[in-house]
mmCIF file of C-alpha atoms in Angstrom:
data_model
loop_
_atom_site.group_PDB
_atom_site.id
_atom_site.type_symbol
_atom_site.label_atom_id
_atom_site.label_comp_id
_atom_site.label_asym_id
_atom_site.label_seq_id
_atom_site.Cartn_x
_atom_site.Cartn_y
_atom_site.Cartn_z
ATOM 1 C CA MET T 26 10.902 11.001 7.144
ATOM 2 C CA SER T 27 8.754 8.725 9.351
ATOM 3 C CA ILE T 28 11.897 7.460 11.140
ATOM 4 C CA ARG T 29 13.058 11.019 11.734
ATOM 5 C CA HIS T 30 9.759 12.079 13.229
ATOM 6 C CA GLY T 31 9.233 8.782 15.007
ATOM 7 C CA LEU T 32 12.454 9.334 16.944
ATOM 8 C CA LEU T 33 11.352 12.869 17.788
ATOM 9 C CA ALA T 34 8.047 11.515 19.109
ATOM 10 C CA LEU T 35 9.877 9.051 21.354
ATOM 11 C CA LEU T 36 12.282 11.723 22.590
ATOM 12 C CA GLU T 37 9.351 13.935 23.542
ATOM 13 C CA ARG T 38 8.663 11.439 26.325
ATOM 14 C CA GLY T 39 12.123 12.013 27.790
ATOM 15 C CA PRO T 40 15.859 11.525 27.188
ATOM 16 C CA ARG T 41 16.813 8.377 25.284
ATOM 17 C CA TYR T 42 19.963 6.800 23.866
ATOM 18 C CA GLY T 43 20.291 5.244 20.422
ATOM 19 C CA SER T 44 19.652 1.546 21.014
ATOM 20 C CA GLN T 45 16.856 2.431 23.439
ATOM 21 C CA LEU T 46 15.162 4.465 20.701
ATOM 22 C CA ARG T 47 15.487 1.559 18.285
ATOM 23 C CA THR T 48 13.924 -0.860 20.786
ATOM 24 C CA GLU T 49 11.020 1.480 21.562
ATOM 25 C CA PHE T 50 10.409 2.269 17.880
ATOM 26 C CA GLU T 51 10.201 -1.437 17.014
ATOM 27 C CA SER T 52 8.074 -2.168 20.071
ATOM 28 C CA ARG T 53 5.624 0.589 19.119
ATOM 29 C CA THR T 54 5.323 -0.699 15.520
ATOM 30 C CA GLY T 55 5.598 -4.417 16.249
ATOM 31 C CA SER T 56 8.928 -4.601 14.348
ATOM 32 C CA THR T 57 7.001 -4.061 11.123
ATOM 33 C CA TRP T 58 9.730 -1.647 10.020
ATOM 34 C CA PRO T 59 12.899 -2.850 11.796
ATOM 35 C CA LEU T 60 15.747 -0.399 12.372
ATOM 36 C CA ASN T 61 19.426 -0.941 12.903
ATOM 37 C CA VAL T 62 21.459 1.044 15.438
ATOM 38 C CA GLY T 63 23.531 2.665 12.705
ATOM 39 C CA GLN T 64 20.390 4.011 11.046
ATOM 40 C CA VAL T 65 19.181 5.426 14.367
ATOM 41 C CA TYR T 66 22.453 7.195 15.139
ATOM 42 C CA THR T 67 22.715 8.558 11.598
ATOM 43 C CA THR T 68 19.224 10.034 11.962
ATOM 44 C CA LEU T 69 20.084 11.434 15.397
ATOM 45 C CA SER T 70 23.184 13.108 13.967
ATOM 46 C CA ARG T 71 21.094 14.798 11.294
ATOM 47 C CA LEU T 72 18.507 15.885 13.848
ATOM 48 C CA GLU T 73 21.290 17.302 16.009
ATOM 49 C CA ARG T 74 22.747 19.108 12.992
ATOM 50 C CA ASP T 75 19.309 20.622 12.288
ATOM 51 C CA GLY T 76 18.945 21.760 15.893
ATOM 52 C CA MET T 77 16.026 19.445 16.696
ATOM 53 C CA VAL T 78 17.814 17.301 19.285
ATOM 54 C CA THR T 79 20.853 17.769 21.454
ATOM 55 C CA GLN T 80 23.006 15.539 23.604
ATOM 56 C CA ASP T 81 22.452 15.921 27.326
ATOM 57 C CA GLY T 82 24.964 13.910 29.327
ATOM 58 C CA GLU T 83 25.050 10.158 29.814
ATOM 59 C CA ASP T 84 23.139 7.561 31.751
ATOM 60 C CA THR T 85 24.700 5.371 34.454
ATOM 61 C CA ALA T 86 25.892 2.908 31.831
ATOM 62 C CA GLY T 87 27.702 5.587 29.839
ATOM 63 C CA HIS T 88 25.183 5.873 26.979
ATOM 64 C CA ALA T 89 24.961 9.318 25.392
ATOM 65 C CA LEU T 90 21.466 10.676 25.990
ATOM 66 C CA TYR T 91 19.549 12.757 23.458
ATOM 67 C CA VAL T 92 16.785 15.237 24.253
ATOM 68 C CA ILE T 93 14.351 17.031 21.964
ATOM 69 C CA THR T 94 14.676 20.803 21.555
ATOM 70 C CA ASP T 95 11.964 23.422 21.088
ATOM 71 C CA SER T 96 12.639 23.337 17.339
ATOM 72 C CA GLY T 97 12.203 19.572 17.423
ATOM 73 C CA ARG T 98 8.866 19.907 19.209
ATOM 74 C CA THR T 99 7.694 22.423 16.623
ATOM 75 C CA GLU T 100 8.760 20.076 13.801
ATOM 76 C CA LEU T 101 6.992 17.152 15.470
ATOM 77 C CA ARG T 102 3.787 19.125 15.997
ATOM 78 C CA THR T 103 3.815 20.188 12.336
ATOM 79 C CA TRP T 104 4.285 16.550 11.276
ATOM 80 C CA PHE T 105 1.313 15.407 13.341
ATOM 81 C CA GLU T 106 -0.902 18.179 11.999
ATOM 82 C CA LYS T 107 0.035 17.838 8.325
ATOM 83 C CA PRO T 108 -1.713 15.092 6.267
ATOM 84 C CA VAL T 109 0.477 12.450 4.639
ATOM 85 C CA ASP T 110 1.102 13.502 1.027
ATOM 86 C CA ARG T 111 -0.302 11.045 -1.542
ATOM 87 C CA THR T 112 0.528 13.053 -4.677
ATOM 88 C CA SER T 113 3.780 11.106 -5.074
ATOM 89 C CA PRO T 114 2.950 7.595 -3.843
ATOM 90 C CA ALA T 115 5.745 5.263 -2.882
ATOM 91 C CA ARG T 116 6.774 2.667 -5.453
ATOM 92 C CA ASP T 117 4.680 -0.463 -5.078
ATOM 93 C CA GLU T 118 6.589 -3.573 -6.120
ATOM 94 C CA LEU T 119 3.445 -5.595 -6.817
ATOM 95 C CA ALA T 120 1.941 -2.932 -9.086
ATOM 96 C CA ILE T 121 5.238 -2.623 -10.958
ATOM 97 C CA LYS T 122 5.499 -6.405 -11.288
ATOM 98 C CA LEU T 123 2.025 -6.763 -12.808
ATOM 99 C CA ALA T 124 2.595 -3.800 -15.097
ATOM 100 C CA MET T 125 5.791 -5.405 -16.405
ATOM 101 C CA ALA T 126 4.180 -8.836 -16.672
ATOM 102 C CA VAL T 127 1.602 -7.525 -19.155
ATOM 103 C CA GLY T 128 2.796 -8.698 -22.532
ATOM 104 C CA ALA T 129 6.098 -10.025 -21.207
ATOM 105 C CA PRO T 130 7.271 -13.034 -23.230
ATOM 106 C CA SER T 131 7.042 -16.427 -21.515
ATOM 107 C CA VAL T 132 5.183 -14.929 -18.526
ATOM 108 C CA ASP T 133 1.614 -15.906 -17.706
ATOM 109 C CA ILE T 134 0.282 -12.964 -15.712
ATOM 110 C CA ARG T 135 -2.491 -15.175 -14.326
ATOM 111 C CA ASP T 136 0.154 -17.279 -12.586
ATOM 112 C CA VAL T 137 1.697 -14.130 -11.137
ATOM 113 C CA ILE T 138 -1.690 -13.034 -9.798
ATOM 114 C CA GLN T 139 -2.517 -16.450 -8.359
ATOM 115 C CA SER T 140 0.856 -16.712 -6.628
ATOM 116 C CA GLN T 141 0.462 -13.265 -5.086
ATOM 117 C CA ARG T 142 -3.122 -13.979 -4.033
ATOM 118 C CA ARG T 143 -2.015 -17.038 -2.049
ATOM 119 C CA HIS T 144 0.647 -14.987 -0.311
ATOM 120 C CA THR T 145 -1.792 -12.139 0.399
ATOM 121 C CA VAL T 146 -4.389 -14.477 1.913
ATOM 122 C CA GLN T 147 -1.722 -16.068 4.121
ATOM 123 C CA ALA T 148 -0.544 -12.630 5.255
ATOM 124 C CA MET T 149 -4.123 -11.641 6.068
ATOM 125 C CA GLN T 150 -4.544 -14.751 8.207
ATOM 126 C CA ASP T 151 -1.288 -14.038 10.048
ATOM 127 C CA TYR T 152 -2.245 -10.409 10.683
ATOM 128 C CA THR T 153 -5.680 -11.459 11.934
ATOM 129 C CA ARG T 154 -4.103 -13.916 14.376
ATOM 130 C CA LEU T 155 -1.696 -11.233 15.628
ATOM 131 C CA LYS T 156 -4.593 -8.802 16.000
ATOM 132 C CA ALA T 157 -6.404 -11.247 18.277
ATOM 133 C CA GLN T 158 -3.287 -11.475 20.444
ATOM 134 C CA ALA T 159 -2.903 -7.692 20.486
ATOM 135 C CA LEU T 160 -6.525 -7.272 21.573
ATOM 136 C CA ILE T 161 -5.963 -9.635 24.481
ATOM 137 C CA ALA T 162 -2.876 -7.658 25.497
ATOM 138 C CA VAL T 163 -4.738 -4.339 25.301
ATOM 139 C CA GLU T 164 -7.710 -5.620 27.283
ATOM 140 C CA SER T 165 -5.414 -7.013 29.976
ATOM 141 C CA GLY T 166 -4.187 -3.472 30.678
ATOM 142 C CA GLY T 167 -0.548 -4.448 31.189
ATOM 143 C CA ALA T 168 2.457 -2.195 31.649
ATOM 144 C CA GLN T 169 3.028 -2.021 27.904
ATOM 145 C CA GLU T 170 -0.547 -0.996 27.088
ATOM 146 C CA ARG T 171 0.534 2.074 25.087
ATOM 147 C CA ASP T 172 2.794 -0.006 22.847
ATOM 148 C CA ASP T 173 0.090 -2.676 22.538
ATOM 149 C CA VAL T 174 -2.454 -0.096 21.347
ATOM 150 C CA ALA T 175 0.047 1.313 18.855
ATOM 151 C CA TRP T 176 0.801 -2.187 17.536
ATOM 152 C CA LEU T 177 -2.931 -2.911 17.260
ATOM 153 C CA LEU T 178 -3.431 0.173 15.071
ATOM 154 C CA VAL T 179 -0.510 -0.832 12.844
ATOM 155 C CA LEU T 180 -1.904 -4.357 12.537
ATOM 156 C CA GLU T 181 -5.344 -3.100 11.571
ATOM 157 C CA GLN T 182 -3.782 -0.894 8.892
ATOM 158 C CA LEU T 183 -1.938 -3.933 7.539
ATOM 159 C CA ILE T 184 -5.167 -5.949 7.526
ATOM 160 C CA PHE T 185 -7.036 -3.242 5.607
ATOM 161 C CA GLN T 186 -4.113 -2.989 3.209
ATOM 162 C CA THR T 187 -4.030 -6.731 2.487
ATOM 163 C CA GLU T 188 -7.811 -6.817 2.077
ATOM 164 C CA ALA T 189 -7.563 -4.019 -0.489
ATOM 165 C CA GLU T 190 -4.714 -5.848 -2.223
ATOM 166 C CA ALA T 191 -6.806 -9.019 -2.468
ATOM 167 C CA ARG T 192 -9.697 -7.070 -4.005
ATOM 168 C CA TRP T 193 -7.320 -5.380 -6.439
ATOM 169 C CA LEU T 194 -5.901 -8.739 -7.542
ATOM 170 C CA ASP T 195 -9.448 -10.005 -8.175
ATOM 171 C CA HIS T 196 -10.130 -6.855 -10.179
ATOM 172 C CA CYS T 197 -6.944 -7.304 -12.234
ATOM 173 C CA GLU T 198 -7.842 -10.875 -13.068
ATOM 174 C CA ALA T 199 -11.397 -9.929 -14.083
ATOM 175 C CA ARG T 200 -10.106 -7.010 -16.159
ATOM 176 C CA LEU T 201 -7.651 -9.214 -18.036
ATOM 177 C CA ILE T 202 -10.354 -11.799 -18.741
ATOM 178 C CA ARG T 203 -12.652 -9.135 -20.191
ATOM 179 C CA LEU T 204 -9.888 -7.662 -22.323
ATOM 180 C CA SER T 205 -8.906 -11.117 -23.562
ATOM 181 C CA ARG T 206 -12.493 -11.884 -24.590
ATOM 182 C CA THR T 207 -12.848 -8.522 -26.331
ATOM 183 C CA ALA T 208 -9.639 -9.118 -28.262
ATOM 184 C CA ALA T 209 -10.801 -12.611 -29.257
ATOM 185 C CA GLN T 210 -14.158 -11.274 -30.459
ATOM 186 C CA ALA T 211 -12.438 -8.561 -32.468
ATOM 187 C CA ALA T 212 -10.201 -11.156 -34.100
ATOM 188 C CA ASP T 213 -13.157 -13.394 -34.987
ATOM 189 C CA THR T 214 -15.330 -10.598 -36.440
ATOM 190 C CA PRO T 215 -14.805 -9.831 -40.176
ATOM 191 C CA SER T 216 -13.431 -6.385 -40.894
ATOM 192 C CA ALA T 217 -15.429 -3.785 -42.826
ATOM 193 C CA THR T 218 -13.218 -4.205 -45.895
ATOM 194 C CA GLU T 219 -13.817 -7.953 -45.994
ATOM 195 C CA ASN T 220 -17.547 -7.686 -45.370
ATOM 196 C CA PRO T 221 -19.037 -4.185 -45.546
ATOM 197 C CA GLY T 222 -22.260 -5.453 -44.019
ATOM 198 C CA ALA T 223 -20.460 -6.349 -40.757
ATOM 199 C CA ARG T 224 -20.507 -2.718 -39.678
ATOM 200 C CA ALA T 225 -23.785 -1.835 -41.335
ATOM 201 C CA ARG T 226 -25.786 -4.349 -39.339
ATOM 202 C CA PRO T 227 -24.925 -2.970 -35.860
ATOM 203 C CA ALA T 228 -25.650 0.524 -37.210
ATOM 204 C CA ALA T 229 -29.059 -0.575 -38.382
ATOM 205 C CA THR T 230 -29.769 -2.094 -34.990
ATOM 206 C CA ALA T 231 -28.847 1.130 -33.184
ATOM 207 C CA ALA T 232 -30.736 3.355 -35.623
ATOM 208 C CA THR T 233 -34.319 4.506 -35.183
ATOM 209 C CA SER T 234 -37.211 2.554 -36.677
ATOM 210 C CA ALA T 235 -37.334 4.909 -39.671
ATOM 211 C CA THR T 236 -35.815 2.237 -41.880
ATOM 212 C CA GLY T 237 -37.691 -0.594 -40.211
ATOM 213 C CA PRO T 238 -36.260 -3.640 -38.418
ATOM 214 C CA ALA T 239 -32.755 -4.753 -39.276
ATOM 215 C CA THR T 240 -32.649 -7.629 -41.699
ATOM 216 C CA SER T 241 -30.077 -9.480 -39.611
ATOM 217 C CA ALA T 242 -29.860 -9.164 -35.821
ATOM 218 C CA ALA T 243 -26.390 -8.324 -34.574
ATOM 219 C CA THR T 244 -25.071 -9.869 -31.369
ATOM 220 C CA PRO T 245 -24.385 -7.519 -28.425
ATOM 221 C CA GLN T 246 -20.722 -8.464 -28.576
ATOM 222 C CA ALA T 247 -20.451 -7.365 -32.176
ATOM 223 C CA SER T 248 -22.140 -4.063 -31.393
ATOM 224 C CA GLU T 249 -19.680 -3.358 -28.588
ATOM 225 C CA THR T 250 -16.653 -4.407 -30.605
ATOM 226 C CA PHE T 251 -17.618 -2.461 -33.712
ATOM 227 C CA PRO T 252 -19.426 0.804 -32.904
ATOM 228 C CA PRO T 253 -21.927 2.041 -35.507
ATOM 229 C CA VAL T 254 -20.476 4.108 -38.315
ATOM 230 C CA ALA T 255 -22.276 7.429 -38.778
ATOM 231 C CA GLY T 256 -24.448 7.580 -41.871
ATOM 232 C CA THR T 257 -24.649 3.854 -42.582
ATOM 233 C CA ARG T 258 -28.010 2.281 -43.093
#
């Protein structure tokens, strides 16, 4: 849908032909989402079918020119005014990869995280370098200032996105470490059937002083791993 409306936004500035729209779309977004001419003309055909654009003659080189209609302007205005829907987020390959790596045989999820972190940090450095160049272009006030500002906004979104991804990877690693330690503690702690006192001791620690101090202090880890059983003393 963003390609559809992106082409409408470009056509609002005046008549354009297919390859011209592709060039301007990529220039505005810094080629972050490259298009091919076939994709552009397919989208234009659908827009023409829906009454949002129409062909209006040719330029001097014989290119068919497209112009936006009133229906297209209404559709574009609605798109700008309506928030982007997040109730059905796009599939994220990294999230799917980590989800599938959990418990996968012969896969060390820590290696997956470390590999992705290196790539994410490198991407962040590249985006930061490109942002510095974009800022110089914007401040110079050249002929392409509008495209430079648009590219700067896209770059800053990519930087924020990679920063969030890096924080999420750190969180995943910390979460897995905590879960691994909890599982190890649970495996090392005797079960209630093997040693009934293993559960009774944390209960005594959590209870009021009515029964007096516990005879054997329980470690915090044991208390968290084995919650007190109601009624035990």
